[in-house]
């Protein structure tokens, strides 16, 4: 029974199988003969692997037998004056001393590797992990600012490439780094790097840097000195031991910590290095260089205009054409030197601008550049004092708040402001007052403070601040009565720029130091296109200029130097407890002079009188070849004689008279010595009967 059932089942199953077989045979046969998609992918993968192997083989051959490009040897960048004469040669490729790796302190080698490339001896020129991390950061921030360059890549970039931040340059940098690794040993690459890296202040390589900063060979550098040097290349200007020693020492701490973290030193060695007193050798005298403060300013300006780092600026072979007049520069330096007392810490700053172009013609940032390269021309920390009154009176004249005929009483006065909640009690220098009404010309000439504050209050502090902003003064200023006396810090550069507007007939021109920058092949990289804008009227500029000439008249604050000037000149002195100023101009030249101490120490009366002589002696010497000529009188100006006591038109009955300039329509109409209401309409003829009756009634 069971056998029969199994046989039957077998027959049934076989029949079923035979029945299904024809159905499977009816499916259409595939064109690929049954091999399917898997075969295609295997073929594609095989081809890709062959191509990759070919590329790797080609790359290997290129790395082994290819040649590196010729290294771009550094070339000195030159700063030229307006006549093409060299003012300064930025020392690319000059101060460089090549030594063997064995002649460089092992501490400097370890410090450099700790902060620049800890995996130097384990990678093949490119740190793939660091590169991937940098690419991720760049992708997230949509920028190309993340570094991740190995020491070998930095060497390749410095030798063969520009410093532009592009992926193309990055790819070339990695390729050349790989070629360097195949051609040279690790120690040789490290030696090449330490001999060409820029350490600031015009020096390249460890040996030159050690000699400059410490006066010793690189082999003798201590751990502390090595850590200081290793930190400089990250920012040669910012970490300069000469100008930013605190920042350099802070960077040194970071380097030492990196050395400890990497195992190059232990905690005890780090603490000992931090305790070591760093003695930086004084900067050598840069003999043969002219206008060092100006050259520094130009270098900083060029870097910002081109967006390049300092190393490339120094060694890129650029030609920087400037506006400086070397003859005027020498006269400026001579005038400052003549007026400064010997063996004194008293400092001075001078900046001179051609008002017709905005070109900076001379710049003195201090007395001794080698001792202190800080440029005081741009120091926005000193109060301009009464030299700021020119801005106050410009705003007042423009708003018609005052004219040359306006009078105020010169006497101790109390001013209320902030809705009478605050009180301001200004005083004149040495508490000297006229005790009578004085006019605007006399107030400017004698620098009367009461008149200035009266003018500010009548004009409105906000109006004065608006004028200061138009003139290019960006310093923080508050709308308070003391603003009239220049109590808010302004730089000599800003004061010169503001006065240049008045000298140029109301035209504001951007002060210009660089005319053009060309690369080593002569191709123009940058060309100045300074803007010019009429911000105040020519008439207003002339009226203010006429008033500012009063400081050189008898009784004026600059009368002592009037004999030194032989051409029409306008200006204003300014004196505070710690600052002395004179800002003035002729039709051809504007000059701002500041004298004082760096730390705000009080100045003496004799020291306060040194700014004006510097201005006068420099101005005459600088313009020695220019014929004196008057300021041009524009349309919209009315000049007439007035009585200074009353501010009325002068007549034969007036005891004194002065010539005054007015904006047309603001000149006085009454005449001194006569009753304005009883004056005849025909300008002084017989009075009418009605006029006589009115006069009798008033009497």
XYZ file of C-alpha atoms in Angstrom:
699
model
C 0.000 0.000 0.000
C 2.645 2.491 1.012
C 4.746 1.520 -1.959
C 1.890 2.042 -4.269
C 1.151 5.459 -2.784
C 4.746 6.593 -3.127
C 4.787 5.411 -6.698
C 1.563 7.199 -7.410
C 2.858 10.329 -5.758
C 6.010 10.160 -7.724
C 4.111 9.791 -10.923
C 1.872 12.657 -9.960
C 4.831 14.858 -9.073
C 6.583 13.975 -12.258
C 3.532 14.683 -14.249
C 3.176 18.002 -12.523
C 6.785 18.872 -13.206
C 6.463 17.855 -16.789
C 3.322 19.916 -17.008
C 5.098 23.082 -15.722
C 8.195 22.708 -17.829
C 6.707 23.961 -21.047
C 5.491 27.073 -19.202
C 9.069 28.072 -18.174
C 10.365 27.443 -21.658
C 7.876 29.921 -23.055
C 9.687 32.967 -21.353
C 11.670 34.982 -23.908
C 15.431 34.504 -23.786
C 17.451 37.658 -22.639
C 19.648 39.347 -25.182
C 22.741 39.254 -22.885
C 22.574 35.514 -22.822
C 21.480 35.525 -19.136
C 24.474 37.452 -17.736
C 22.260 40.448 -16.442
C 23.125 43.731 -14.842
C 25.721 42.286 -12.513
C 27.968 41.619 -15.451
C 27.723 45.254 -16.589
C 28.700 46.556 -13.158
C 31.618 44.142 -12.980
C 32.790 45.327 -16.387
C 32.464 49.014 -15.404
C 34.294 48.412 -12.136
C 37.054 46.606 -13.940
C 37.507 49.438 -16.416
C 37.496 52.001 -13.591
C 40.132 50.049 -11.708
C 42.268 49.840 -14.823
C 41.948 53.591 -15.358
C 42.752 54.271 -11.715
C 45.761 51.999 -11.885
C 46.877 53.808 -15.017
C 46.431 57.176 -13.342
C 48.350 56.033 -10.282
C 51.108 54.672 -12.484
C 51.220 57.925 -14.469
C 51.305 59.959 -11.270
C 54.072 57.769 -9.907
C 56.095 58.254 -13.065
C 55.457 61.998 -12.999
C 56.521 62.240 -9.369
C 59.615 60.147 -9.975
C 60.816 61.607 -13.257
C 58.996 64.973 -13.386
C 60.755 68.229 -12.595
C 59.733 70.970 -10.222
C 59.232 74.471 -11.667
C 61.897 77.056 -11.195
C 61.601 78.592 -7.741
C 60.474 82.214 -7.692
C 63.318 83.959 -5.950
C 62.185 86.844 -3.741
C 62.595 90.352 -5.112
C 62.633 93.548 -3.111
C 59.510 95.662 -3.245
C 60.330 99.338 -3.665
C 58.417 102.366 -2.426
C 58.987 105.357 -4.697
C 58.309 109.053 -4.211
C 56.478 111.288 -6.688
C 59.661 111.640 -8.770
C 60.380 107.907 -8.907
C 63.167 108.032 -6.329
C 63.380 105.108 -3.898
C 62.089 105.967 -0.441
C 62.370 102.493 0.964
C 63.237 99.014 -0.220
C 61.204 96.355 1.539
C 63.865 93.789 2.113
C 62.649 90.695 0.284
C 65.559 88.382 -0.450
C 68.116 90.763 1.051
C 68.431 89.886 4.726
C 68.639 86.127 4.340
C 71.386 83.796 5.556
C 71.288 80.108 4.619
C 72.643 77.595 7.123
C 72.551 73.812 7.484
C 69.918 72.182 9.677
C 72.635 71.156 12.136
C 73.398 74.873 12.635
C 69.840 75.628 13.774
C 68.861 75.082 17.381
C 66.916 71.824 17.875
C 64.552 73.865 20.056
C 63.548 75.981 17.066
C 63.045 72.870 14.958
C 60.819 71.292 17.594
C 58.892 74.507 18.208
C 58.257 74.981 14.489
C 57.015 71.435 14.016
C 54.792 71.699 17.122
C 52.848 74.701 15.797
C 53.146 74.185 12.054
C 53.111 70.446 11.318
C 53.201 67.858 14.112
C 52.835 64.965 11.659
C 55.645 66.192 9.402
C 57.689 63.010 9.672
C 54.701 60.713 9.083
C 52.922 62.210 6.062
C 54.037 62.283 2.427
C 53.706 65.985 1.846
C 49.946 66.304 2.282
C 48.106 65.654 5.533
C 44.937 63.993 4.233
C 43.194 64.139 7.584
C 43.922 67.832 7.965
C 42.953 68.488 4.354
C 39.605 66.739 4.790
C 38.943 68.708 7.964
C 39.783 71.998 6.225
C 37.583 71.141 3.241
C 34.673 70.411 5.560
C 35.090 73.723 7.379
C 35.390 75.609 4.078
C 32.258 73.934 2.727
C 30.294 74.802 5.849
C 31.369 78.455 5.779
C 31.440 78.787 1.981
C 34.994 80.078 2.120
C 38.565 79.036 1.411
C 40.154 80.372 4.571
C 40.930 77.143 6.415
C 44.617 76.338 6.105
C 45.662 72.746 6.850
C 48.825 73.186 4.751
C 51.699 70.995 5.842
C 55.166 72.387 6.277
C 56.071 70.881 2.888
C 53.059 72.536 1.249
C 54.055 75.893 2.742
C 57.520 75.452 1.295
C 56.062 74.580 -2.111
C 53.809 77.612 -2.025
C 56.608 79.967 -1.039
C 58.952 78.590 -3.699
C 56.700 78.063 -6.688
C 53.253 79.631 -6.277
C 51.386 82.810 -5.496
C 49.403 83.253 -2.288
C 45.962 83.530 -3.888
C 43.298 81.511 -2.101
C 41.916 79.242 -4.821
C 41.376 75.510 -5.091
C 43.591 75.450 -8.202
C 46.502 76.834 -6.238
C 45.777 74.363 -3.446
C 45.902 71.450 -5.898
C 49.218 72.635 -7.368
C 50.561 73.159 -3.874
C 49.747 69.564 -2.927
C 51.311 68.241 -6.147
C 54.531 70.172 -5.721
C 54.650 69.119 -2.063
C 54.475 65.471 -3.129
C 57.282 66.046 -5.635
C 59.407 67.697 -2.960
C 58.872 64.716 -0.690
C 60.031 62.341 -3.453
C 63.059 64.421 -4.321
C 64.345 65.453 -0.877
C 64.657 63.894 2.546
C 62.510 65.126 5.424
C 65.477 66.818 7.074
C 66.390 68.596 3.847
C 62.827 69.883 3.438
C 62.852 71.128 7.030
C 66.202 72.823 6.428
C 64.888 74.534 3.285
C 61.784 75.681 5.141
C 63.684 77.162 8.087
C 65.990 79.022 5.693
C 63.263 80.711 3.670
C 60.363 81.385 6.069
C 59.600 85.069 6.740
C 60.128 86.215 10.336
C 59.058 89.837 9.923
C 60.961 93.124 9.742
C 62.547 92.162 6.436
C 64.342 89.014 7.575
C 64.069 85.531 6.061
C 65.314 82.340 7.608
C 66.188 81.316 11.140
C 69.785 82.574 11.032
C 68.907 86.129 9.954
C 66.024 86.245 12.453
C 68.212 85.066 15.332
C 70.820 87.703 14.503
C 68.242 90.489 14.172
C 66.201 89.838 17.291
C 68.782 88.318 19.653
C 72.193 89.115 18.162
C 73.244 85.457 18.146
C 73.457 82.561 15.650
C 70.443 80.307 15.237
C 72.391 77.408 16.757
C 72.559 79.232 20.106
C 68.851 79.955 20.522
C 67.345 78.933 23.831
C 64.003 77.191 24.180
C 62.300 80.484 25.123
C 63.840 82.362 22.200
C 63.013 79.538 19.797
C 59.371 79.510 20.893
C 59.173 83.263 20.351
C 60.643 82.984 16.838
C 58.455 80.023 15.889
C 55.357 82.062 16.642
C 56.198 84.999 14.374
C 55.479 83.501 10.884
C 51.772 83.157 11.685
C 51.538 86.978 11.672
C 54.887 88.740 11.140
C 53.441 92.201 11.732
C 51.116 91.310 14.587
C 53.720 89.250 16.474
C 56.705 91.538 15.873
C 58.878 91.675 19.025
C 59.637 95.300 18.200
C 56.172 96.771 17.905
C 53.946 94.157 19.605
C 56.044 92.425 22.234
C 53.053 91.542 24.499
C 51.359 89.782 21.578
C 54.624 88.046 20.663
C 54.998 86.760 24.217
C 51.402 85.553 24.266
C 52.069 83.667 21.050
C 55.206 82.225 22.675
C 53.030 80.761 25.439
C 50.869 79.040 22.808
C 53.939 77.585 21.091
C 55.349 76.238 24.350
C 52.020 74.674 25.232
C 51.892 73.025 21.806
C 55.391 71.667 22.374
C 54.316 70.167 25.687
C 51.152 68.704 24.166
C 53.155 67.064 21.386
C 55.724 65.642 23.803
C 58.618 67.800 22.596
C 59.107 69.225 26.110
C 57.729 68.510 29.560
C 55.838 70.806 31.913
C 58.987 71.751 33.847
C 60.779 72.888 30.684
C 57.733 74.897 29.630
C 57.617 76.713 32.980
C 61.347 77.444 32.878
C 61.042 78.885 29.359
C 58.146 81.086 30.408
C 60.165 82.375 33.348
C 63.156 83.261 31.165
C 63.422 87.004 30.490
C 63.454 87.632 26.747
C 65.904 90.357 25.745
C 65.176 91.602 22.237
C 68.030 93.385 20.527
C 67.245 97.025 19.551
C 66.207 97.475 15.955
C 69.196 98.536 13.836
C 69.188 102.016 12.390
C 67.626 101.884 8.932
C 70.107 104.234 7.356
C 69.460 105.177 3.753
C 65.678 104.960 4.094
C 63.586 108.099 3.826
C 60.243 108.872 5.431
C 60.074 105.655 7.483
C 56.705 106.517 9.055
C 55.238 107.173 5.626
C 56.787 103.963 4.241
C 55.151 101.967 7.033
C 51.803 103.595 6.284
C 52.174 102.838 2.577
C 53.070 99.216 3.240
C 49.986 98.764 5.412
C 47.830 100.571 2.862
C 49.187 98.493 -0.014
C 48.431 95.256 1.801
C 44.826 96.347 2.340
C 44.387 97.554 -1.246
C 45.739 94.344 -2.773
C 44.604 91.947 -0.098
C 48.008 90.273 0.094
C 49.986 89.184 3.110
C 53.097 90.948 4.308
C 55.560 88.307 3.075
C 54.450 88.666 -0.527
C 54.371 92.451 -0.216
C 57.973 92.424 0.960
C 59.434 89.966 -1.517
C 57.104 90.195 -4.513
C 59.182 92.754 -6.421
C 56.357 95.291 -6.473
C 56.792 98.938 -7.430
C 54.712 101.257 -5.231
C 54.451 104.780 -6.615
C 53.493 107.327 -3.958
C 52.571 110.988 -3.641
C 55.378 111.928 -1.261
C 57.607 114.876 -2.182
C 61.055 114.003 -0.832
C 62.179 117.630 -0.676
C 59.108 118.601 1.344
C 59.672 115.569 3.547
C 63.189 116.698 4.366
C 61.928 120.188 5.201
C 59.256 118.715 7.466
C 61.774 116.571 9.342
C 64.137 119.538 9.662
C 61.400 121.831 11.040
C 60.400 119.262 13.657
C 63.996 118.577 14.648
C 64.770 122.294 14.984
C 61.883 122.999 17.340
C 62.173 119.912 19.526
C 64.363 120.249 22.648
C 67.327 117.907 22.769
C 67.295 114.988 25.201
C 63.559 115.363 25.722
C 60.702 112.894 25.373
C 58.535 115.582 23.781
C 57.068 114.220 20.555
C 55.671 115.765 17.396
C 53.655 114.742 14.356
C 53.166 116.467 11.005
C 51.164 115.607 7.919
C 50.942 117.778 4.825
C 48.416 117.554 1.971
C 48.066 119.251 -1.412
C 44.450 120.503 -1.289
C 44.086 120.575 -5.072
C 44.714 116.823 -5.380
C 44.459 115.318 -1.900
C 48.014 113.984 -2.277
C 49.965 113.485 0.937
C 53.250 115.358 0.424
C 55.029 114.838 3.760
C 54.547 112.837 6.935
C 56.463 112.824 10.210
C 55.050 110.363 12.720
C 57.500 111.087 15.530
C 61.032 112.123 16.368
C 62.937 108.824 16.411
C 61.544 106.038 14.250
C 64.149 103.500 15.332
C 63.325 104.023 19.004
C 59.567 104.095 18.464
C 57.948 103.443 15.049
C 54.471 104.393 16.326
C 52.938 106.842 13.836
C 51.318 109.675 15.796
C 49.802 111.179 12.650
C 47.016 108.620 13.030
C 46.741 108.778 16.826
C 43.055 109.472 17.515
C 43.675 109.978 21.224
C 44.562 113.672 21.497
C 42.196 116.593 21.969
C 42.516 119.179 19.181
C 41.576 122.062 21.461
C 40.778 125.348 19.766
C 41.938 124.088 16.366
C 38.502 122.420 16.238
C 36.843 125.863 16.304
C 37.250 126.097 12.530
C 34.671 123.306 12.253
C 32.354 125.087 14.699
C 32.507 128.381 12.810
C 32.088 126.659 9.440
C 28.830 125.132 10.646
C 27.708 128.446 12.140
C 28.433 130.426 8.986
C 26.711 127.858 6.777
C 23.580 127.870 8.930
C 23.643 131.707 9.079
C 23.794 131.534 12.874
C 26.695 134.022 12.920
C 28.561 136.264 10.509
C 31.717 138.322 10.698
C 29.524 141.086 12.152
C 28.179 138.996 15.048
C 29.280 140.098 18.516
C 29.203 138.398 21.916
C 30.428 139.678 25.235
C 33.804 138.326 26.343
C 33.351 137.675 30.050
C 32.901 134.679 32.386
C 29.661 133.044 31.327
C 27.543 130.146 32.587
C 25.853 127.931 29.993
C 22.880 125.712 30.754
C 22.087 122.658 28.639
C 20.210 119.352 28.702
C 16.958 121.177 29.522
C 18.748 123.289 32.150
C 19.751 120.210 34.121
C 23.464 120.674 33.495
C 25.807 123.629 33.721
C 28.991 124.412 31.779
C 31.443 127.122 32.895
C 34.187 127.565 30.277
C 37.040 129.982 30.774
C 39.538 131.767 28.569
C 43.239 130.992 28.624
C 44.754 132.493 31.793
C 41.275 133.877 32.587
C 41.778 136.776 30.205
C 38.584 138.455 28.983
C 37.895 141.637 27.079
C 34.967 142.600 29.297
C 33.200 143.958 26.222
C 31.484 142.868 23.027
C 33.874 141.424 20.455
C 33.347 140.341 16.867
C 33.979 136.996 15.216
C 37.315 137.978 13.675
C 38.690 139.120 16.998
C 37.312 136.018 18.709
C 39.090 133.709 16.247
C 42.336 135.657 16.352
C 42.507 135.631 20.144
C 40.855 132.193 20.479
C 38.136 133.469 22.799
C 36.418 130.424 24.309
C 33.274 132.220 25.463
C 32.551 133.391 21.919
C 33.064 129.839 20.596
C 30.634 128.290 23.073
C 28.087 131.056 22.423
C 28.372 130.254 18.724
C 27.946 126.521 19.328
C 24.846 127.049 21.462
C 23.312 129.358 18.877
C 24.165 127.026 15.994
C 23.311 123.769 17.744
C 25.815 121.012 18.630
C 24.126 118.584 16.237
C 24.746 120.979 13.342
C 28.425 121.196 14.265
C 28.720 117.409 14.495
C 27.089 117.094 11.065
C 29.698 119.494 9.646
C 32.515 117.471 11.257
C 31.201 114.301 9.638
C 30.996 116.003 6.236
C 34.607 117.088 6.605
C 35.709 113.511 7.268
C 36.102 113.549 11.070
C 34.910 110.143 12.239
C 35.928 110.396 15.902
C 33.302 109.959 18.606
C 31.745 113.344 19.398
C 28.987 114.198 21.868
C 26.525 117.079 21.525
C 27.666 119.064 24.569
C 28.866 122.686 24.948
C 32.506 121.665 25.501
C 32.541 120.410 21.908
C 33.237 124.007 20.879
C 36.630 123.816 22.587
C 37.776 120.571 20.927
C 37.467 118.270 23.925
C 36.965 115.093 21.870
C 40.059 113.326 20.472
C 40.825 113.675 16.758
C 43.930 112.567 14.849
C 46.279 115.015 13.085
C 45.415 113.193 9.860
C 41.698 113.930 10.286
C 42.363 117.583 11.125
C 44.510 118.019 8.019
C 41.840 116.345 5.893
C 39.137 118.645 7.285
C 41.110 121.862 6.753
C 41.990 120.704 3.228
C 38.314 121.119 2.320
C 38.452 124.835 3.159
C 41.729 125.283 1.282
C 40.214 123.586 -1.783
C 37.199 125.875 -1.972
C 34.844 123.420 -0.299
C 35.883 120.339 -2.287
C 36.559 117.205 -0.263
C 39.196 114.906 -1.739
C 40.187 111.594 -0.262
C 43.753 111.907 1.057
C 45.936 109.811 -1.234
C 49.315 108.221 -0.506
C 49.592 105.568 -3.242
C 49.197 106.485 -6.900
C 49.906 103.116 -8.477
C 51.190 99.632 -7.667
C 52.847 97.527 -10.356
C 54.156 93.966 -10.234
C 57.721 92.975 -11.110
C 56.794 92.867 -14.807
C 55.350 96.381 -14.747
C 51.697 95.339 -14.895
C 49.421 97.651 -12.950
C 47.850 95.927 -9.957
C 46.267 99.020 -8.430
C 45.711 102.606 -9.516
C 44.281 105.376 -7.354
C 41.071 107.041 -8.403
C 40.434 109.501 -5.570
C 36.952 110.950 -5.339
C 36.207 114.669 -5.209
C 32.976 116.070 -3.807
C 31.778 119.650 -3.225
C 30.563 119.478 0.371
C 30.518 123.175 1.334
C 30.239 126.186 -0.918
C 33.294 128.004 -2.260
C 31.898 131.180 -0.737
C 31.721 129.660 2.740
C 35.276 128.312 2.405
C 36.572 131.739 1.445
C 34.766 133.572 4.258
C 36.106 131.116 6.849
C 39.605 131.317 5.335
C 39.486 135.112 5.556
C 38.527 134.876 9.239
C 41.240 132.295 10.029
C 43.855 134.701 8.741
C 43.272 136.780 11.887
C 45.484 134.499 14.016
C 48.562 136.015 12.338
C 47.452 139.615 12.957
C 48.524 141.717 15.983
C 46.945 140.181 19.075
C 46.444 136.834 17.321
C 47.597 133.543 18.796
C 50.115 132.997 15.962
C 51.421 136.569 15.734
C 54.889 135.365 16.858
C 55.366 133.413 13.615
C 53.745 135.912 11.241
C 57.165 137.237 10.205
C 58.140 133.742 9.014
C 55.290 133.574 6.515
C 55.471 135.515 3.274
C 52.273 134.352 1.599
C 48.537 134.420 2.387
C 47.949 131.868 5.127
C 45.030 130.784 7.291
C 45.037 128.563 10.334
C 44.130 127.935 13.929
C 46.115 127.028 17.003
C 44.899 124.688 19.704
C 46.198 124.119 23.206
C 45.141 121.768 25.966
C 46.931 120.790 29.157
C 48.803 118.038 27.279
C 48.570 118.948 23.587
C 49.653 121.773 21.306
C 48.338 122.057 17.748
C 48.565 124.241 14.720
C 46.539 123.422 11.645
C 46.826 125.812 8.740
C 46.981 126.224 5.002
C 47.872 128.294 1.992
C 46.213 127.900 -1.419
C 48.844 125.218 -2.167
C 49.428 123.260 1.023
C 47.580 122.141 4.173
C 49.553 121.065 7.237
C 48.561 119.703 10.621
C 51.109 119.792 13.454
C 50.781 118.230 16.903
C 53.219 118.459 19.814
C 52.966 116.636 23.128
C 53.992 113.607 25.153
C 52.958 110.059 24.322
C 51.520 109.355 27.761
C 49.502 112.564 27.971
C 51.901 114.284 30.338
C 51.252 118.011 30.846
C 53.172 120.372 28.581
C 54.760 123.626 29.638
C 53.969 127.037 28.189
C 57.171 127.040 26.129
C 56.422 123.539 24.781
C 52.917 124.657 23.814
C 54.411 127.352 21.566
C 56.397 124.932 19.374
C 53.619 123.781 17.031
C 53.110 127.096 15.219
C 56.838 127.635 14.452
C 57.051 124.100 13.019
C 54.100 124.907 10.757
C 55.468 128.275 9.641
C 59.046 127.182 8.981
C 57.969 124.057 7.146
C 55.332 125.822 5.032
C 57.697 128.496 3.769
C 60.504 126.016 3.072
C 58.198 123.515 1.385
C 56.756 126.204 -0.913
C 60.050 127.946 -1.579
C 59.679 127.434 -5.317
C 56.024 128.495 -5.459
C 55.167 132.155 -5.974
C 52.874 133.561 -3.264
C 49.300 134.110 -4.402
C 46.039 134.982 -2.719
C 43.048 132.761 -2.132
C 40.668 133.164 -5.074
C 37.493 135.109 -4.273
C 34.475 133.113 -5.536
C 31.020 134.318 -6.393
C 28.659 134.803 -3.488
C 31.135 136.728 -1.323
C 30.681 140.366 -0.298
C 33.577 142.237 1.315
C 32.999 145.485 3.158
C 34.345 147.588 6.025
C 32.617 147.188 9.360
C 32.929 148.659 12.821
C 34.334 145.767 14.944
C 32.651 147.017 18.112
C 29.117 147.242 16.768
C 29.273 144.906 13.798
C 27.696 147.578 11.631
C 28.930 149.058 8.383
C 31.747 151.479 9.005
C 31.338 155.183 8.381
C 33.414 158.267 8.882
C 31.951 158.513 12.364
C 33.403 155.108 13.415
C 36.703 155.222 15.325
C 37.944 151.947 13.823
C 37.110 149.769 10.873
C 38.077 146.343 9.588
C 37.596 144.661 6.256
C 35.296 141.642 6.523
C 33.976 139.040 4.121
C 30.348 137.867 4.165
C 28.228 135.324 2.416
C 26.107 137.406 0.071
C 22.924 138.429 1.853
C 24.357 138.188 5.362
C 26.298 141.457 5.368
C 25.082 144.197 7.786
C 22.759 146.910 6.491
C 23.007 149.438 9.300
C 25.824 151.936 9.714
C 27.660 152.661 12.914
C 27.160 156.114 14.399
C 23.682 156.437 12.931
C 20.226 155.379 14.044
C 19.247 152.694 11.557
C 15.611 153.728 11.774
C 16.425 157.352 11.104
C 18.845 156.768 8.261
C 17.678 158.225 5.001
C 16.611 155.716 2.371
C 18.931 157.286 -0.151
C 21.940 156.245 1.936
C 22.633 159.418 3.963
C 20.813 162.409 2.385
C 18.733 165.016 4.281
C 16.180 163.532 6.681
C 12.468 163.780 5.926
C 10.056 165.693 8.211
C 8.592 162.447 9.463
C 12.065 161.136 10.324
C 12.814 164.275 12.276
C 9.523 163.961 14.224
C 10.327 160.319 15.072
C 13.776 161.300 16.243
C 12.370 164.098 18.417
C 9.775 161.744 19.938
C 12.408 159.101 20.795
C 14.634 161.700 22.388
